[in-house]
């Protein structure tokens, strides 16, 4: 496989993971998987959350793709693209951890962005946490963040329609 093809697969896999993560966050974590995700939306002083268990699924996806691409595991049936898909998933996991756990929730470093895309990511995810419970909400992605003003309007519409209950400090 050419280096260009490998890099293209890594990039496509990375961005595909944002769609997979968005869908899993909206329909699983805020749906039937709320039991694991709930503590992420509640204040606590623990280092780990049940929500952290979801990272195991991303890791399993990456490891599985690496295994499919490995001649040591698959022998002659190895699919080289699997290695590069696994690399894209791994890169997404690292970026997710740095942005979501690091930048937004400041679990292992403290930095408050004053502008640019980093500030937009923090604002969008804070608006995601503006609701009480699993219903309603905005900004289910982790790397791609919509305009915070549009998200505030969407939250206000959800509140007016009775879909979302906002935290008192987050009235839009």
mmCIF file of N, CA and C in Angstrom, residues 2-125:
data_model
loop_
_atom_site.group_PDB
_atom_site.id
_atom_site.type_symbol
_atom_site.label_atom_id
_atom_site.label_comp_id
_atom_site.label_asym_id
_atom_site.label_seq_id
_atom_site.Cartn_x
_atom_site.Cartn_y
_atom_site.Cartn_z
ATOM 1 N N UNK A 2 0.506 2.227 -0.767
ATOM 2 C CA UNK A 2 1.307 3.455 -0.843
ATOM 3 C C UNK A 2 1.150 4.274 0.430
ATOM 4 N N UNK A 3 2.159 5.087 0.759
ATOM 5 C CA UNK A 3 2.038 5.956 1.932
ATOM 6 C C UNK A 3 0.836 6.900 1.836
ATOM 7 N N UNK A 4 0.538 7.386 0.629
ATOM 8 C CA UNK A 4 -0.617 8.267 0.443
ATOM 9 C C UNK A 4 -1.914 7.548 0.806
ATOM 10 N N UNK A 5 -2.053 6.305 0.358
ATOM 11 C CA UNK A 5 -3.259 5.525 0.657
ATOM 12 C C UNK A 5 -3.370 5.274 2.162
ATOM 13 N N UNK A 6 -2.248 4.936 2.796
ATOM 14 C CA UNK A 6 -2.252 4.672 4.237
ATOM 15 C C UNK A 6 -2.672 5.923 5.018
ATOM 16 N N UNK A 7 -2.098 7.075 4.662
ATOM 17 C CA UNK A 7 -2.434 8.334 5.346
ATOM 18 C C UNK A 7 -3.895 8.698 5.107
ATOM 19 N N UNK A 8 -4.378 8.479 3.902
ATOM 20 C CA UNK A 8 -5.785 8.755 3.582
ATOM 21 C C UNK A 8 -6.714 7.897 4.438
ATOM 22 N N UNK A 9 -6.380 6.623 4.596
ATOM 23 C CA UNK A 9 -7.199 5.721 5.417
ATOM 24 C C UNK A 9 -7.182 6.173 6.878
ATOM 25 N N UNK A 10 -6.027 6.587 7.378
ATOM 26 C CA UNK A 10 -5.937 7.063 8.760
ATOM 27 C C UNK A 10 -6.840 8.280 8.951
ATOM 28 N N UNK A 11 -6.774 9.237 8.034
ATOM 29 C CA UNK A 11 -7.580 10.468 8.141
ATOM 30 C C UNK A 11 -9.074 10.160 8.051
ATOM 31 N N UNK A 12 -9.457 9.331 7.097
ATOM 32 C CA UNK A 12 -10.872 8.970 6.954
ATOM 33 C C UNK A 12 -11.362 8.246 8.208
ATOM 34 N N UNK A 13 -10.558 7.335 8.725
ATOM 35 C CA UNK A 13 -10.931 6.591 9.939
ATOM 36 C C UNK A 13 -11.085 7.522 11.132
ATOM 37 N N UNK A 14 -10.174 8.490 11.244
ATOM 38 C CA UNK A 14 -10.231 9.463 12.330
ATOM 39 C C UNK A 14 -11.564 10.211 12.302
ATOM 40 N N UNK A 15 -11.916 10.755 11.145
ATOM 41 C CA UNK A 15 -13.150 11.534 11.057
ATOM 42 C C UNK A 15 -14.395 10.663 11.118
ATOM 43 N N UNK A 16 -14.302 9.424 10.647
ATOM 44 C CA UNK A 16 -15.432 8.498 10.789
ATOM 45 C C UNK A 16 -15.706 8.241 12.270
ATOM 46 N N UNK A 17 -14.657 8.212 13.073
ATOM 47 C CA UNK A 17 -14.831 7.987 14.514
ATOM 48 C C UNK A 17 -15.616 9.124 15.166
ATOM 49 N N UNK A 18 -15.505 10.326 14.655
ATOM 50 C CA UNK A 18 -16.301 11.422 15.216
ATOM 51 C C UNK A 18 -17.783 11.143 14.996
ATOM 52 N N UNK A 19 -18.142 10.629 13.831
ATOM 53 C CA UNK A 19 -19.537 10.258 13.567
ATOM 54 C C UNK A 19 -19.989 9.097 14.438
ATOM 55 N N UNK A 20 -19.131 8.113 14.608
ATOM 56 C CA UNK A 20 -19.453 6.965 15.464
ATOM 57 C C UNK A 20 -19.584 7.421 16.912
ATOM 58 N N UNK A 21 -18.654 8.268 17.364
ATOM 59 C CA UNK A 21 -18.695 8.762 18.748
ATOM 60 C C UNK A 21 -19.945 9.623 18.975
ATOM 61 N N UNK A 22 -20.279 10.482 18.010
ATOM 62 C CA UNK A 22 -21.474 11.319 18.128
ATOM 63 C C UNK A 22 -22.708 10.434 18.277
ATOM 64 N N UNK A 23 -22.833 9.432 17.409
ATOM 65 C CA UNK A 23 -23.996 8.541 17.445
ATOM 66 C C UNK A 23 -24.053 7.751 18.747
ATOM 67 N N UNK A 24 -22.917 7.222 19.171
ATOM 68 C CA UNK A 24 -22.878 6.450 20.421
ATOM 69 C C UNK A 24 -23.227 7.344 21.604
ATOM 70 N N UNK A 25 -22.727 8.584 21.597
ATOM 71 C CA UNK A 25 -22.993 9.506 22.695
ATOM 72 C C UNK A 25 -24.484 9.852 22.761
ATOM 73 N N UNK A 26 -25.068 10.162 21.611
ATOM 74 C CA UNK A 26 -26.474 10.578 21.595
ATOM 75 C C UNK A 26 -27.437 9.413 21.835
ATOM 76 N N UNK A 27 -27.214 8.282 21.170
ATOM 77 C CA UNK A 27 -28.206 7.207 21.187
ATOM 78 C C UNK A 27 -27.922 6.082 22.183
ATOM 79 N N UNK A 28 -26.679 5.916 22.573
ATOM 80 C CA UNK A 28 -26.367 4.882 23.568
ATOM 81 C C UNK A 28 -26.161 5.526 24.942
ATOM 82 N N UNK A 29 -25.188 6.442 25.030
ATOM 83 C CA UNK A 29 -24.884 7.044 26.335
ATOM 84 C C UNK A 29 -26.052 7.844 26.899
ATOM 85 N N UNK A 30 -26.790 8.507 26.028
ATOM 86 C CA UNK A 30 -27.971 9.258 26.479
ATOM 87 C C UNK A 30 -29.243 8.458 26.230
ATOM 88 N N UNK A 31 -29.086 7.173 26.027
ATOM 89 C CA UNK A 31 -30.215 6.254 25.842
ATOM 90 C C UNK A 31 -30.087 5.119 26.834
ATOM 91 N N UNK A 32 -30.076 3.880 26.308
ATOM 92 C CA UNK A 32 -30.059 2.709 27.184
ATOM 93 C C UNK A 32 -28.754 2.573 27.972
ATOM 94 N N UNK A 33 -27.679 3.266 27.573
ATOM 95 C CA UNK A 33 -26.408 3.198 28.297
ATOM 96 C C UNK A 33 -26.208 4.310 29.308
ATOM 97 N N UNK A 34 -27.288 5.016 29.643
ATOM 98 C CA UNK A 34 -27.223 6.138 30.577
ATOM 99 C C UNK A 34 -26.652 5.719 31.934
ATOM 100 N N UNK A 35 -26.858 4.494 32.343
ATOM 101 C CA UNK A 35 -26.353 4.030 33.636
ATOM 102 C C UNK A 35 -24.853 4.210 33.781
ATOM 103 N N UNK A 36 -24.112 4.013 32.715
ATOM 104 C CA UNK A 36 -22.663 4.236 32.756
ATOM 105 C C UNK A 36 -22.316 5.704 32.556
ATOM 106 N N UNK A 37 -23.138 6.442 31.838
ATOM 107 C CA UNK A 37 -22.806 7.824 31.461
ATOM 108 C C UNK A 37 -23.273 8.848 32.499
ATOM 109 N N UNK A 38 -24.251 8.472 33.301
ATOM 110 C CA UNK A 38 -24.869 9.411 34.241
ATOM 111 C C UNK A 38 -23.845 10.133 35.110
ATOM 112 N N UNK A 39 -22.902 9.383 35.692
ATOM 113 C CA UNK A 39 -21.972 10.025 36.623
ATOM 114 C C UNK A 39 -21.077 11.065 35.946
ATOM 115 N N UNK A 40 -20.964 10.996 34.631
ATOM 116 C CA UNK A 40 -20.199 12.008 33.906
ATOM 117 C C UNK A 40 -20.930 13.353 33.932
ATOM 118 N N UNK A 41 -22.239 13.321 34.099
ATOM 119 C CA UNK A 41 -23.043 14.546 34.121
ATOM 120 C C UNK A 41 -23.329 15.020 35.546
ATOM 121 N N UNK A 42 -22.771 14.371 36.530
ATOM 122 C CA UNK A 42 -22.983 14.747 37.932
ATOM 123 C C UNK A 42 -21.655 15.171 38.552
ATOM 124 N N UNK A 43 -21.741 16.115 39.463
ATOM 125 C CA UNK A 43 -20.520 16.560 40.155
ATOM 126 C C UNK A 43 -20.034 15.451 41.086
ATOM 127 N N UNK A 44 -18.719 15.253 41.102
ATOM 128 C CA UNK A 44 -18.108 14.278 42.004
ATOM 129 C C UNK A 44 -16.624 14.603 42.127
ATOM 130 N N UNK A 45 -15.959 13.988 43.068
ATOM 131 C CA UNK A 45 -14.533 14.227 43.234
ATOM 132 C C UNK A 45 -13.704 12.959 43.027
ATOM 133 N N UNK A 46 -14.290 11.973 42.359
ATOM 134 C CA UNK A 46 -13.568 10.733 42.058
ATOM 135 C C UNK A 46 -12.672 10.930 40.832
ATOM 136 N N UNK A 47 -11.587 10.185 40.787
ATOM 137 C CA UNK A 47 -10.693 10.272 39.641
ATOM 138 C C UNK A 47 -11.310 9.587 38.413
ATOM 139 N N UNK A 48 -12.001 8.475 38.629
ATOM 140 C CA UNK A 48 -12.587 7.725 37.523
ATOM 141 C C UNK A 48 -14.102 7.747 37.616
ATOM 142 N N UNK A 49 -14.738 7.551 36.462
ATOM 143 C CA UNK A 49 -16.196 7.497 36.357
ATOM 144 C C UNK A 49 -16.569 6.185 35.669
ATOM 145 N N UNK A 50 -17.790 5.713 35.883
ATOM 146 C CA UNK A 50 -18.279 4.557 35.112
ATOM 147 C C UNK A 50 -18.200 4.876 33.624
ATOM 148 N N UNK A 51 -18.443 6.134 33.275
ATOM 149 C CA UNK A 51 -18.396 6.588 31.895
ATOM 150 C C UNK A 51 -17.077 6.232 31.214
ATOM 151 N N UNK A 52 -15.996 6.150 31.974
ATOM 152 C CA UNK A 52 -14.687 5.823 31.406
ATOM 153 C C UNK A 52 -14.668 4.427 30.787
ATOM 154 N N UNK A 53 -15.612 3.581 31.179
ATOM 155 C CA UNK A 53 -15.679 2.237 30.604
ATOM 156 C C UNK A 53 -15.962 2.277 29.099
ATOM 157 N N UNK A 54 -16.609 3.344 28.625
ATOM 158 C CA UNK A 54 -16.889 3.453 27.194
ATOM 159 C C UNK A 54 -15.605 3.497 26.369
ATOM 160 N N UNK A 55 -14.515 3.978 26.950
ATOM 161 C CA UNK A 55 -13.238 4.023 26.230
ATOM 162 C C UNK A 55 -12.775 2.621 25.836
ATOM 163 N N UNK A 56 -13.198 1.628 26.603
ATOM 164 C CA UNK A 56 -12.821 0.249 26.284
ATOM 165 C C UNK A 56 -13.382 -0.184 24.925
ATOM 166 N N UNK A 57 -14.535 0.347 24.549
ATOM 167 C CA UNK A 57 -15.121 -0.001 23.252
ATOM 168 C C UNK A 57 -14.304 0.598 22.111
ATOM 169 N N UNK A 58 -13.852 1.841 22.280
ATOM 170 C CA UNK A 58 -12.979 2.441 21.270
ATOM 171 C C UNK A 58 -11.667 1.689 21.170
ATOM 172 N N UNK A 59 -11.115 1.309 22.316
ATOM 173 C CA UNK A 59 -9.871 0.541 22.321
ATOM 174 C C UNK A 59 -10.068 -0.804 21.632
ATOM 175 N N UNK A 60 -11.199 -1.456 21.896
ATOM 176 C CA UNK A 60 -11.478 -2.751 21.269
ATOM 177 C C UNK A 60 -11.604 -2.613 19.753
ATOM 178 N N UNK A 61 -12.209 -1.514 19.297
ATOM 179 C CA UNK A 61 -12.325 -1.285 17.851
ATOM 180 C C UNK A 61 -10.938 -1.132 17.227
ATOM 181 N N UNK A 62 -10.079 -0.348 17.871
ATOM 182 C CA UNK A 62 -8.731 -0.121 17.356
ATOM 183 C C UNK A 62 -7.915 -1.416 17.362
ATOM 184 N N UNK A 63 -7.947 -2.133 18.473
ATOM 185 C CA UNK A 63 -7.197 -3.387 18.587
ATOM 186 C C UNK A 63 -7.691 -4.401 17.559
ATOM 187 N N UNK A 64 -8.993 -4.473 17.365
ATOM 188 C CA UNK A 64 -9.554 -5.408 16.373
ATOM 189 C C UNK A 64 -9.079 -5.070 14.961
ATOM 190 N N UNK A 65 -9.069 -3.774 14.645
ATOM 191 C CA UNK A 65 -8.605 -3.366 13.316
ATOM 192 C C UNK A 65 -7.119 -3.690 13.151
ATOM 193 N N UNK A 66 -6.312 -3.431 14.188
ATOM 194 C CA UNK A 66 -4.890 -3.800 14.120
ATOM 195 C C UNK A 66 -4.738 -5.306 13.921
ATOM 196 N N UNK A 67 -5.545 -6.102 14.610
ATOM 197 C CA UNK A 67 -5.466 -7.560 14.490
ATOM 198 C C UNK A 67 -5.802 -8.006 13.071
ATOM 199 N N UNK A 68 -6.833 -7.405 12.477
ATOM 200 C CA UNK A 68 -7.224 -7.742 11.104
ATOM 201 C C UNK A 68 -6.103 -7.409 10.123
ATOM 202 N N UNK A 69 -5.324 -6.381 10.436
ATOM 203 C CA UNK A 69 -4.222 -5.977 9.561
ATOM 204 C C UNK A 69 -2.912 -6.678 9.846
ATOM 205 N N UNK A 70 -2.870 -7.508 10.856
ATOM 206 C CA UNK A 70 -1.617 -8.129 11.285
ATOM 207 C C UNK A 70 -1.387 -9.499 10.638
ATOM 208 N N UNK A 71 -0.292 -9.632 9.887
ATOM 209 C CA UNK A 71 0.049 -10.948 9.338
ATOM 210 C C UNK A 71 0.381 -11.958 10.444
ATOM 211 N N UNK A 72 0.846 -11.479 11.598
ATOM 212 C CA UNK A 72 1.149 -12.381 12.705
ATOM 213 C C UNK A 72 -0.105 -13.047 13.245
ATOM 214 N N UNK A 73 -1.215 -12.335 13.185
ATOM 215 C CA UNK A 73 -2.484 -12.869 13.698
ATOM 216 C C UNK A 73 -3.305 -13.502 12.588
ATOM 217 N N UNK A 74 -3.401 -12.817 11.466
ATOM 218 C CA UNK A 74 -4.285 -13.262 10.382
ATOM 219 C C UNK A 74 -3.570 -14.079 9.312
ATOM 220 N N UNK A 75 -2.246 -14.117 9.365
ATOM 221 C CA UNK A 75 -1.491 -14.855 8.348
ATOM 222 C C UNK A 75 -1.725 -14.277 6.965
ATOM 223 N N UNK A 76 -1.972 -15.128 6.016
ATOM 224 C CA UNK A 76 -2.170 -14.700 4.627
ATOM 225 C C UNK A 76 -3.478 -13.935 4.447
ATOM 226 N N UNK A 77 -4.362 -13.999 5.432
ATOM 227 C CA UNK A 77 -5.653 -13.309 5.333
ATOM 228 C C UNK A 77 -5.617 -11.885 5.898
ATOM 229 N N UNK A 78 -4.419 -11.429 6.299
ATOM 230 C CA UNK A 78 -4.295 -10.077 6.847
ATOM 231 C C UNK A 78 -4.724 -9.049 5.801
ATOM 232 N N UNK A 79 -5.392 -8.040 6.269
ATOM 233 C CA UNK A 79 -5.856 -6.945 5.406
ATOM 234 C C UNK A 79 -5.114 -5.694 5.850
ATOM 235 N N UNK A 80 -4.141 -5.257 5.066
ATOM 236 C CA UNK A 80 -3.249 -4.164 5.467
ATOM 237 C C UNK A 80 -4.004 -2.905 5.880
ATOM 238 N N UNK A 81 -5.112 -2.629 5.226
ATOM 239 C CA UNK A 81 -5.888 -1.433 5.568
ATOM 240 C C UNK A 81 -6.322 -1.448 7.029
ATOM 241 N N UNK A 82 -6.500 -2.650 7.602
ATOM 242 C CA UNK A 82 -6.883 -2.755 9.008
ATOM 243 C C UNK A 82 -5.905 -2.062 9.929
ATOM 244 N N UNK A 83 -4.619 -2.172 9.615
ATOM 245 C CA UNK A 83 -3.596 -1.500 10.416
ATOM 246 C C UNK A 83 -3.811 0.004 10.414
ATOM 247 N N UNK A 84 -4.117 0.552 9.247
ATOM 248 C CA UNK A 84 -4.273 2.004 9.126
ATOM 249 C C UNK A 84 -5.615 2.480 9.687
ATOM 250 N N UNK A 85 -6.635 1.640 9.603
ATOM 251 C CA UNK A 85 -7.910 1.961 10.251
ATOM 252 C C UNK A 85 -7.700 1.980 11.772
ATOM 253 N N UNK A 86 -7.002 0.983 12.286
ATOM 254 C CA UNK A 86 -6.696 0.941 13.719
ATOM 255 C C UNK A 86 -5.902 2.158 14.159
ATOM 256 N N UNK A 87 -4.993 2.617 13.304
ATOM 257 C CA UNK A 87 -4.201 3.815 13.618
ATOM 258 C C UNK A 87 -5.105 5.051 13.677
ATOM 259 N N UNK A 88 -6.041 5.177 12.749
ATOM 260 C CA UNK A 88 -6.973 6.313 12.758
ATOM 261 C C UNK A 88 -7.844 6.313 14.000
ATOM 262 N N UNK A 89 -8.314 5.130 14.402
ATOM 263 C CA UNK A 89 -9.136 5.017 15.617
ATOM 264 C C UNK A 89 -8.298 5.365 16.846
ATOM 265 N N UNK A 90 -7.069 4.868 16.888
ATOM 266 C CA UNK A 90 -6.167 5.181 18.000
ATOM 267 C C UNK A 90 -5.904 6.685 18.084
ATOM 268 N N UNK A 91 -5.628 7.315 16.946
ATOM 269 C CA UNK A 91 -5.389 8.769 16.928
ATOM 270 C C UNK A 91 -6.616 9.526 17.431
ATOM 271 N N UNK A 92 -7.803 9.087 17.019
ATOM 272 C CA UNK A 92 -9.027 9.727 17.505
ATOM 273 C C UNK A 92 -9.124 9.587 19.025
ATOM 274 N N UNK A 93 -8.830 8.413 19.544
ATOM 275 C CA UNK A 93 -8.880 8.198 20.990
ATOM 276 C C UNK A 93 -7.938 9.114 21.744
ATOM 277 N N UNK A 94 -6.752 9.319 21.209
ATOM 278 C CA UNK A 94 -5.778 10.206 21.863
ATOM 279 C C UNK A 94 -6.289 11.648 21.833
ATOM 280 N N UNK A 95 -6.764 12.095 20.664
ATOM 281 C CA UNK A 95 -7.287 13.464 20.538
ATOM 282 C C UNK A 95 -8.521 13.636 21.425
ATOM 283 N N UNK A 96 -9.418 12.653 21.417
ATOM 284 C CA UNK A 96 -10.594 12.697 22.288
ATOM 285 C C UNK A 96 -10.173 12.875 23.740
ATOM 286 N N UNK A 97 -9.224 12.076 24.183
ATOM 287 C CA UNK A 97 -8.783 12.150 25.578
ATOM 288 C C UNK A 97 -8.201 13.527 25.899
ATOM 289 N N UNK A 98 -7.380 14.053 25.008
ATOM 290 C CA UNK A 98 -6.780 15.372 25.236
ATOM 291 C C UNK A 98 -7.838 16.470 25.264
ATOM 292 N N UNK A 99 -8.796 16.415 24.320
ATOM 293 C CA UNK A 99 -9.818 17.467 24.238
ATOM 294 C C UNK A 99 -10.872 17.300 25.332
ATOM 295 N N UNK A 100 -11.503 16.132 25.387
ATOM 296 C CA UNK A 100 -12.634 15.948 26.295
ATOM 297 C C UNK A 100 -12.191 15.864 27.751
ATOM 298 N N UNK A 101 -11.328 14.922 28.049
ATOM 299 C CA UNK A 101 -10.916 14.733 29.443
ATOM 300 C C UNK A 101 -9.924 15.794 29.893
ATOM 301 N N UNK A 102 -9.021 16.204 29.009
ATOM 302 C CA UNK A 102 -8.005 17.184 29.367
ATOM 303 C C UNK A 102 -8.501 18.618 29.298
ATOM 304 N N UNK A 103 -8.768 19.096 28.089
ATOM 305 C CA UNK A 103 -9.137 20.502 27.886
ATOM 306 C C UNK A 103 -10.495 20.857 28.483
ATOM 307 N N UNK A 104 -11.538 20.091 28.160
ATOM 308 C CA UNK A 104 -12.892 20.448 28.583
ATOM 309 C C UNK A 104 -13.106 20.190 30.075
ATOM 310 N N UNK A 105 -12.815 18.970 30.522
ATOM 311 C CA UNK A 105 -13.087 18.619 31.925
ATOM 312 C C UNK A 105 -11.885 18.780 32.844
ATOM 313 N N UNK A 106 -10.751 19.140 32.299
ATOM 314 C CA UNK A 106 -9.525 19.422 33.052
ATOM 315 C C UNK A 106 -9.190 18.319 34.051
ATOM 316 N N UNK A 107 -9.283 17.081 33.582
ATOM 317 C CA UNK A 107 -9.002 15.944 34.456
ATOM 318 C C UNK A 107 -7.516 15.748 34.673
ATOM 319 N N UNK A 108 -6.660 16.158 33.712
ATOM 320 C CA UNK A 108 -5.225 15.982 33.937
ATOM 321 C C UNK A 108 -4.363 17.134 33.466
ATOM 322 N N UNK A 109 -4.942 18.221 33.052
ATOM 323 C CA UNK A 109 -4.190 19.471 32.897
ATOM 324 C C UNK A 109 -5.183 20.624 32.949
ATOM 325 N N UNK A 110 -4.689 21.787 33.315
ATOM 326 C CA UNK A 110 -5.554 22.958 33.470
ATOM 327 C C UNK A 110 -5.123 24.038 32.487
ATOM 328 N N UNK A 111 -6.005 24.291 31.546
ATOM 329 C CA UNK A 111 -5.784 25.334 30.556
ATOM 330 C C UNK A 111 -7.150 25.857 30.147
ATOM 331 N N UNK A 112 -7.315 27.165 30.190
ATOM 332 C CA UNK A 112 -8.580 27.775 29.779
ATOM 333 C C UNK A 112 -8.312 28.558 28.500
ATOM 334 N N UNK A 113 -8.819 28.058 27.368
ATOM 335 C CA UNK A 113 -8.569 28.761 26.107
ATOM 336 C C UNK A 113 -9.289 30.104 26.072
ATOM 337 N N UNK A 114 -8.622 31.095 25.562
ATOM 338 C CA UNK A 114 -9.177 32.451 25.507
ATOM 339 C C UNK A 114 -9.835 32.756 24.159
ATOM 340 N N UNK A 115 -9.627 31.890 23.192
ATOM 341 C CA UNK A 115 -10.215 32.130 21.881
ATOM 342 C C UNK A 115 -9.971 30.954 20.963
ATOM 343 N N UNK A 116 -10.418 31.107 19.731
ATOM 344 C CA UNK A 116 -10.182 30.106 18.711
ATOM 345 C C UNK A 116 -11.035 28.858 18.875
ATOM 346 N N UNK A 117 -10.615 27.825 18.151
ATOM 347 C CA UNK A 117 -11.396 26.593 18.121
ATOM 348 C C UNK A 117 -11.409 25.890 19.471
ATOM 349 N N UNK A 118 -10.326 25.993 20.217
ATOM 350 C CA UNK A 118 -10.278 25.347 21.538
ATOM 351 C C UNK A 118 -11.367 25.921 22.449
ATOM 352 N N UNK A 119 -11.549 27.238 22.411
ATOM 353 C CA UNK A 119 -12.602 27.858 23.224
ATOM 354 C C UNK A 119 -13.980 27.386 22.755
ATOM 355 N N UNK A 120 -14.151 27.290 21.448
ATOM 356 C CA UNK A 120 -15.425 26.827 20.893
ATOM 357 C C UNK A 120 -15.742 25.399 21.358
ATOM 358 N N UNK A 121 -14.730 24.517 21.370
ATOM 359 C CA UNK A 121 -14.923 23.141 21.846
ATOM 360 C C UNK A 121 -15.377 23.127 23.300
ATOM 361 N N UNK A 122 -14.727 23.922 24.126
ATOM 362 C CA UNK A 122 -15.078 23.972 25.554
ATOM 363 C C UNK A 122 -16.496 24.503 25.714
ATOM 364 N N UNK A 123 -16.832 25.591 25.034
ATOM 365 C CA UNK A 123 -18.169 26.162 25.143
ATOM 366 C C UNK A 123 -19.240 25.167 24.684
ATOM 367 N N UNK A 124 -19.004 24.495 23.565
ATOM 368 C CA UNK A 124 -19.989 23.553 23.032
ATOM 369 C C UNK A 124 -20.216 22.402 24.013
ATOM 370 N N UNK A 125 -19.151 21.894 24.603
ATOM 371 C CA UNK A 125 -19.332 20.767 25.510
ATOM 372 C C UNK A 125 -19.948 21.223 26.835
#
